[in-house]
Short mmCIF file of C-alpha atoms in Angstrom, two decimals:
data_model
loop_
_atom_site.label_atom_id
_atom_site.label_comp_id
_atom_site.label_asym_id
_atom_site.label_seq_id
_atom_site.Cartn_x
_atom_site.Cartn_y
_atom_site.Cartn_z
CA UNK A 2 0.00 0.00 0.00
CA UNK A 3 0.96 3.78 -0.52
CA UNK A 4 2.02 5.47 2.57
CA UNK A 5 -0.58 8.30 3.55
CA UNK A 6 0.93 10.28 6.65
CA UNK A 7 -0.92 11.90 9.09
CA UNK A 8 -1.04 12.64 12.75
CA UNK A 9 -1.26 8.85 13.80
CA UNK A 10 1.91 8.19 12.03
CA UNK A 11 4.72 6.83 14.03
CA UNK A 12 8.32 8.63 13.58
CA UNK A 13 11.05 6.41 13.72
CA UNK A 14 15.31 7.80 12.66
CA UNK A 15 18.97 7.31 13.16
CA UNK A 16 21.64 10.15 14.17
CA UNK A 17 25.08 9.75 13.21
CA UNK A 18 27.71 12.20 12.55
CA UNK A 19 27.27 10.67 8.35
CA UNK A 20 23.47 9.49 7.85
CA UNK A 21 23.06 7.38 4.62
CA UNK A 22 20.62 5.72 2.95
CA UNK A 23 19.83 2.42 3.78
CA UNK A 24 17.83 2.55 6.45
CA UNK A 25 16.07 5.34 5.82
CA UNK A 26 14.73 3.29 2.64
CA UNK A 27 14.93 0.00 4.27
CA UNK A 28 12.13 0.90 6.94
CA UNK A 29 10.44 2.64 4.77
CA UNK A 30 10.20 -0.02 2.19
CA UNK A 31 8.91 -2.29 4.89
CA UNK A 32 6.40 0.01 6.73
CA UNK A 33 4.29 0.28 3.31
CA UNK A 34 4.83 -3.16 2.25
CA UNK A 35 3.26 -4.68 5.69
CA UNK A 36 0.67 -1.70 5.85
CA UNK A 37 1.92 0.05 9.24
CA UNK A 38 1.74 3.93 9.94
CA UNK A 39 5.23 4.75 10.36
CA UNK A 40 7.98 6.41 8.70
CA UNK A 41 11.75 6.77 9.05
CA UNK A 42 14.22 9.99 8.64
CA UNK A 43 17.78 9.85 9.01
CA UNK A 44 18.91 13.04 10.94
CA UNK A 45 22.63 14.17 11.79
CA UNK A 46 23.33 16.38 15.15
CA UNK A 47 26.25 17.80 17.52
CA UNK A 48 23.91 18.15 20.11
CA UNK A 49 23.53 14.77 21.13
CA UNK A 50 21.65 15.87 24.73
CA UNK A 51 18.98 17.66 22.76
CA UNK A 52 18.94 14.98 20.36
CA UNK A 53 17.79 12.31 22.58
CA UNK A 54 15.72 14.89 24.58
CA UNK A 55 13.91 15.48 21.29
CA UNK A 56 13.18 11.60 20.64
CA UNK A 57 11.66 11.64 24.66
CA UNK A 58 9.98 15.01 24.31
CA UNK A 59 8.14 14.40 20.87
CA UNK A 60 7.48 10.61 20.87
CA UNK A 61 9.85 9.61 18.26
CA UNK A 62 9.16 5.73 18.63
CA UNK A 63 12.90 4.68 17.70
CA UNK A 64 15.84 5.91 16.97
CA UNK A 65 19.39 3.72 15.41
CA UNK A 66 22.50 5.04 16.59
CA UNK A 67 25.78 5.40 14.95
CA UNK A 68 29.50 6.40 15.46
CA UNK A 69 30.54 8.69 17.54
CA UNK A 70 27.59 8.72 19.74
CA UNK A 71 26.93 4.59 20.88
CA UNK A 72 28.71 5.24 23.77
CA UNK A 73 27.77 8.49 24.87
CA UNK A 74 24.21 8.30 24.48
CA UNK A 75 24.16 5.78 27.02
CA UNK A 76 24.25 8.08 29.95
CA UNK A 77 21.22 9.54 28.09
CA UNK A 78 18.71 6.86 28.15
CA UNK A 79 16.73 5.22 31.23
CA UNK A 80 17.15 1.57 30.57
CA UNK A 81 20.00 -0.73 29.14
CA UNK A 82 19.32 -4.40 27.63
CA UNK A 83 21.55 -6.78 28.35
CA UNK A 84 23.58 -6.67 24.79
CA UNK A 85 24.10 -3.10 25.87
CA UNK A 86 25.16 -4.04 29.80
CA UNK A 87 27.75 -6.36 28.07
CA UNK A 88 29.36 -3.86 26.15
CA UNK A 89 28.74 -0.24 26.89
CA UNK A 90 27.67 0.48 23.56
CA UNK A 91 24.37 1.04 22.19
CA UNK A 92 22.63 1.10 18.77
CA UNK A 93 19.08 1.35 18.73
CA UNK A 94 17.02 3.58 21.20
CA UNK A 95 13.04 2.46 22.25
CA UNK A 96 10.65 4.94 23.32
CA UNK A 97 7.76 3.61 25.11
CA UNK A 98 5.60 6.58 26.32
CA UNK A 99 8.71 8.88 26.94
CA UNK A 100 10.93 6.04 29.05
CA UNK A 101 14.13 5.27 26.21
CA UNK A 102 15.31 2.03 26.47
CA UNK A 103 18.50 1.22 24.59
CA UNK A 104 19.86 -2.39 22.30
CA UNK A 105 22.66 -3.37 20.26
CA UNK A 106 21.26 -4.75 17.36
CA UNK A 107 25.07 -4.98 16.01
CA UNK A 108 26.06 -7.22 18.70
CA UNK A 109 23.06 -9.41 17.30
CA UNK A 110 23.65 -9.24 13.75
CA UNK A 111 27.38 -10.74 14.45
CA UNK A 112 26.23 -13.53 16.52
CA UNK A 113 23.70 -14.54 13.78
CA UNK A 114 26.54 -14.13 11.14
CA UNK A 115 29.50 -16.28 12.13
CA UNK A 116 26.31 -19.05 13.00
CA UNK A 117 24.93 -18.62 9.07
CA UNK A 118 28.54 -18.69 7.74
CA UNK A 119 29.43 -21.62 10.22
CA UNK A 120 32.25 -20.10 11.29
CA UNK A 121 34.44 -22.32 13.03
CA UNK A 122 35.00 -21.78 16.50
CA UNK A 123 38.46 -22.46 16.65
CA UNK A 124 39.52 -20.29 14.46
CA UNK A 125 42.62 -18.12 15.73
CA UNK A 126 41.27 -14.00 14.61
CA UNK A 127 42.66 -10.86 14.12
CA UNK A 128 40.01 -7.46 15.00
CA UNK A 129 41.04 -4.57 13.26
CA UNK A 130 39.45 -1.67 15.43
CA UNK A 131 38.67 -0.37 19.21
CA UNK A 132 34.92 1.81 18.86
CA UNK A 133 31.96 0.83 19.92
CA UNK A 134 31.49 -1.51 16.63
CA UNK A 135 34.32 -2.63 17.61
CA UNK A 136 33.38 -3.89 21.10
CA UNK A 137 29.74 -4.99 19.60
CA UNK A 138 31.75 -7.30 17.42
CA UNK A 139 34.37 -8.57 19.77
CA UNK A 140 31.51 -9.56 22.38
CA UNK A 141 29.87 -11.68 19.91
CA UNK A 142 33.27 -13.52 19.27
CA UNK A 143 34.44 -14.27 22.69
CA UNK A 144 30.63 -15.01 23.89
CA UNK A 145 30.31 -17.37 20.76
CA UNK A 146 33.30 -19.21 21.70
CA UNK A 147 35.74 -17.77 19.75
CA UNK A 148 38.67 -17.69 22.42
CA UNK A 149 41.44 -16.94 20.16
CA UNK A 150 41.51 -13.42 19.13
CA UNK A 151 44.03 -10.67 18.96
CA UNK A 152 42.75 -6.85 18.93
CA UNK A 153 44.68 -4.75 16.42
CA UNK A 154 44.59 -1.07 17.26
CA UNK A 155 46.49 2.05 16.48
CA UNK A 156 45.15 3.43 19.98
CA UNK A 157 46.72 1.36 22.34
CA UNK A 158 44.43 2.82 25.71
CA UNK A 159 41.24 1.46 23.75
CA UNK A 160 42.96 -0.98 22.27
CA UNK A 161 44.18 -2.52 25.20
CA UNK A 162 41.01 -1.84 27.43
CA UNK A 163 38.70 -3.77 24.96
CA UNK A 164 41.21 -6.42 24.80
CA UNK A 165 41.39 -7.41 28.40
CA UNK A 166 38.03 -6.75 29.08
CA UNK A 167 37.47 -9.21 26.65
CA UNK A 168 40.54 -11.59 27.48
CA UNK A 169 42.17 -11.08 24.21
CA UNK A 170 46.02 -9.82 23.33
CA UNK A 171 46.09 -6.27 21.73
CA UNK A 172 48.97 -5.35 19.37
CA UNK A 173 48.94 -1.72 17.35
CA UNK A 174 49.72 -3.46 14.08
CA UNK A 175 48.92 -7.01 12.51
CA UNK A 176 53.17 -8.01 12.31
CA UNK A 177 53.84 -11.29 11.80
CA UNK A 178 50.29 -13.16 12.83
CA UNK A 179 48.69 -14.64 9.97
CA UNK A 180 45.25 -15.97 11.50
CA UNK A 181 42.25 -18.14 10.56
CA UNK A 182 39.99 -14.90 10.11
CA UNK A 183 40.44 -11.37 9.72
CA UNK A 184 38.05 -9.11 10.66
CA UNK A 185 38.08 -5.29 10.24
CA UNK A 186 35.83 -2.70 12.00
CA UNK A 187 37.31 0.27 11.07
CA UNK A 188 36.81 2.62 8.52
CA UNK A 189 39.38 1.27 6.04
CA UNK A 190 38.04 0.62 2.52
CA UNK A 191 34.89 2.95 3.29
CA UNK A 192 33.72 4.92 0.40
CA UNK A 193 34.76 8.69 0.23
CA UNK A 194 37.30 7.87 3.15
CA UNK A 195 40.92 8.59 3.72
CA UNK A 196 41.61 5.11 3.04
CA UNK A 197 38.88 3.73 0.39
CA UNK A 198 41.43 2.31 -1.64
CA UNK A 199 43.04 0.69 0.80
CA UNK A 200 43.16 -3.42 2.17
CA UNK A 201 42.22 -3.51 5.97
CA UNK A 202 45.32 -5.89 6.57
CA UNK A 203 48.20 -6.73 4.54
CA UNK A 204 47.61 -8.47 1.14
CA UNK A 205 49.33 -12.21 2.04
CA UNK A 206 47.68 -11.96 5.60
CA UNK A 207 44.30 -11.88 3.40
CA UNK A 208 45.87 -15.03 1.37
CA UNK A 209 46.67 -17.12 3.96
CA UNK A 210 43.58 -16.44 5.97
CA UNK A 211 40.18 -19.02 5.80
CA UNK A 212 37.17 -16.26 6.52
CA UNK A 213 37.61 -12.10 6.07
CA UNK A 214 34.98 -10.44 7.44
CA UNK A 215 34.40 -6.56 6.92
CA UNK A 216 31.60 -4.73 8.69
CA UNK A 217 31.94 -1.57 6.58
CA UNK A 218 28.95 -1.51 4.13
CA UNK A 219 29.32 1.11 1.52
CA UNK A 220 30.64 -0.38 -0.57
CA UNK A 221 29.15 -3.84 -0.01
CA UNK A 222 32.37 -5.15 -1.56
CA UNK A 223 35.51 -3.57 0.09
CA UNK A 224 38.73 -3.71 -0.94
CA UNK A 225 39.31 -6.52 1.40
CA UNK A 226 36.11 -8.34 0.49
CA UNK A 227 37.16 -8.49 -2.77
CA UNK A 228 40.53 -9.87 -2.32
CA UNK A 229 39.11 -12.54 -0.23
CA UNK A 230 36.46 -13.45 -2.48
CA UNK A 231 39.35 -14.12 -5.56
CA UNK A 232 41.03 -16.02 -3.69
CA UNK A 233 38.05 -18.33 -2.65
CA UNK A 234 37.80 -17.34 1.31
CA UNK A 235 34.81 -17.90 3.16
CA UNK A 236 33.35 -13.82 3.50
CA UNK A 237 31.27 -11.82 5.75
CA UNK A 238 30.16 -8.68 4.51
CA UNK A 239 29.07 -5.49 6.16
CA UNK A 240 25.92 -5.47 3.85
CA UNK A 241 24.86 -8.43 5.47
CA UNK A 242 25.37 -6.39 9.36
CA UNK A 243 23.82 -3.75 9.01
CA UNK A 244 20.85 -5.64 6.84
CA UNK A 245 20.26 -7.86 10.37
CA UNK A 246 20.56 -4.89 12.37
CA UNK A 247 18.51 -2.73 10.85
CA UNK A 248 15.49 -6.05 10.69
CA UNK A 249 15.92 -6.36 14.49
CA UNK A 250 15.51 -2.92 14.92
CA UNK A 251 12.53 -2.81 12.50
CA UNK A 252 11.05 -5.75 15.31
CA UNK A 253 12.03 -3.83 17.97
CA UNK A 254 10.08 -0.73 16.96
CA UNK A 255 6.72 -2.21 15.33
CA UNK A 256 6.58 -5.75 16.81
CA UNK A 257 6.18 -7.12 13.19
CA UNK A 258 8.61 -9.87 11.98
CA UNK A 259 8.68 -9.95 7.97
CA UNK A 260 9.02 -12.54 6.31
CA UNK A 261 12.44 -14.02 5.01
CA UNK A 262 11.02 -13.20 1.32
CA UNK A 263 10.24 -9.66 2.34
CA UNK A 264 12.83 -8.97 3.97
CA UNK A 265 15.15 -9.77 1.15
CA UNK A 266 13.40 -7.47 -0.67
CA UNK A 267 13.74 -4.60 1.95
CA UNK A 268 17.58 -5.00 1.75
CA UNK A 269 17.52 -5.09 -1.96
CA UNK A 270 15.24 -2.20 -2.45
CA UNK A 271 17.56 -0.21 -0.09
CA UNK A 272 20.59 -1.32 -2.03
CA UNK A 273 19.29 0.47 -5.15
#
């Protein structure tokens, strides 16, 4: 059905420092595909206090977080679910009748991932990154079973934090490991960054690994995707993230599960 606003209809938006598209046309898609009285608007803001005040104040039914603010907004909000508790970072804020209650719908996403792309669990890793992605995807590692890891990050205070919180090593630079599965949650090979051209790790690390997994999404095939992919290594892409994400946050806001079919089509519709 065609979406016919009006003063029933249910606002639902992200904030992040860069807002893109997906989501934006991903709930969208899905609100007049199922029939509900909703609609989604991606918003950017350095006022992160009024921000979330606005969401409480005007009955903005959800909001998806992004960098910088998925740590700092929790302070904000009046209730924490356990996949926030766990890792101190937040993605998706709830508003029932002006009390926020905040998810990671990242850390969720992962978990579901490395189960779809059977993963194996002994598999020695290398993390690329210390932000709150960063610890969203590190949690789902180490409480899948992944006990194996190494964090790689320039900033060694984060880097090393997130580490042994986690009970992984931390090292500012890959060196000499060569492990089972790369993963990179930085913003290396993002489009229109510093570094869009460039590999997340080094070029025989790539070769000799078994799974690279990327959570940046734009593109949907990153430099490092697409080395792994010629050379026949099993790949998780960032597409596929922020796809789950965004369907668990759609569930958290409406209560409506799509269907795997429609869903599919929600992801490729926002892809285009």
């Amino acid at each position: 059905m065609q979406m016919h606003p009006n003063k029933d209809t249910q606002l639902c938006m992200s904030l992040s420092a860069r807002p893109g598209n997906f989501g934006l046309r991903f709930h969208n898609h899905l609100y007049e595909q199922l029939g509900l009285n909703f609609y989604y608007k991606a918003f950017s803001s350095r006022d992160l206090p009024g921000a979330i005040g606005g969401i409480r104040a005007l009955g903005v039914r959800g909001c998806g977080v992004s960098m910088p603010f998925k740590e700092a907004a929790i302070a904000l909000v009046d209730e924490l679910d356990d996949s926030v508790q766990a890792i101190d970072s937040l993605n998706t804020i709830v508003n029932t009748d002006g009390h926020l209650k905040a998810y990671n719908t990242d850390y969720i996403a992962v978990e579901q991932l490395l189960k779809k792309h059977a993963v194996p669990k002994a598999s020695t890793f290398a993390l690329r990154g210390s932000g709150g992605m960063a610890k969203a995807v590190a949690s789902a590692l180490r409480d899948g079973g992944y006990a194996n890891g190494v964090i790689v990050a320039r900033n060694e205070a984060a880097g090393r934090a997130l580490a042994q919180n986690l009970g992984y090593e931390w090292q500012a630079d890959l060196g000499d490991l060569r492990p089972q599965m790369l993963v990179n949650v930085t913003p290396i090979g993002m489009t229109c960054g510093a570094e869009a051209d460039a590999l997340a790790f080094e070029a025989d690390a790539v070769d000799t690994a078994d799974t690279v997994f990327d959570v940046v999404a734009i593109p949907a095939e990153t430099p490092l995707i697409v080395r792994g992919r010629a050379q026949g290594k099993r790949v998780i892409t960032g597409l596929e993230v922020i796809a789950i994400q965004a369907l668990e946050q759609f569930v958290l806001y409406t209560g409506v599960r799509p269907t795997q079919e429609q869903f599919e089509k929600a992801v490729a519709f926002a892809r285009a």
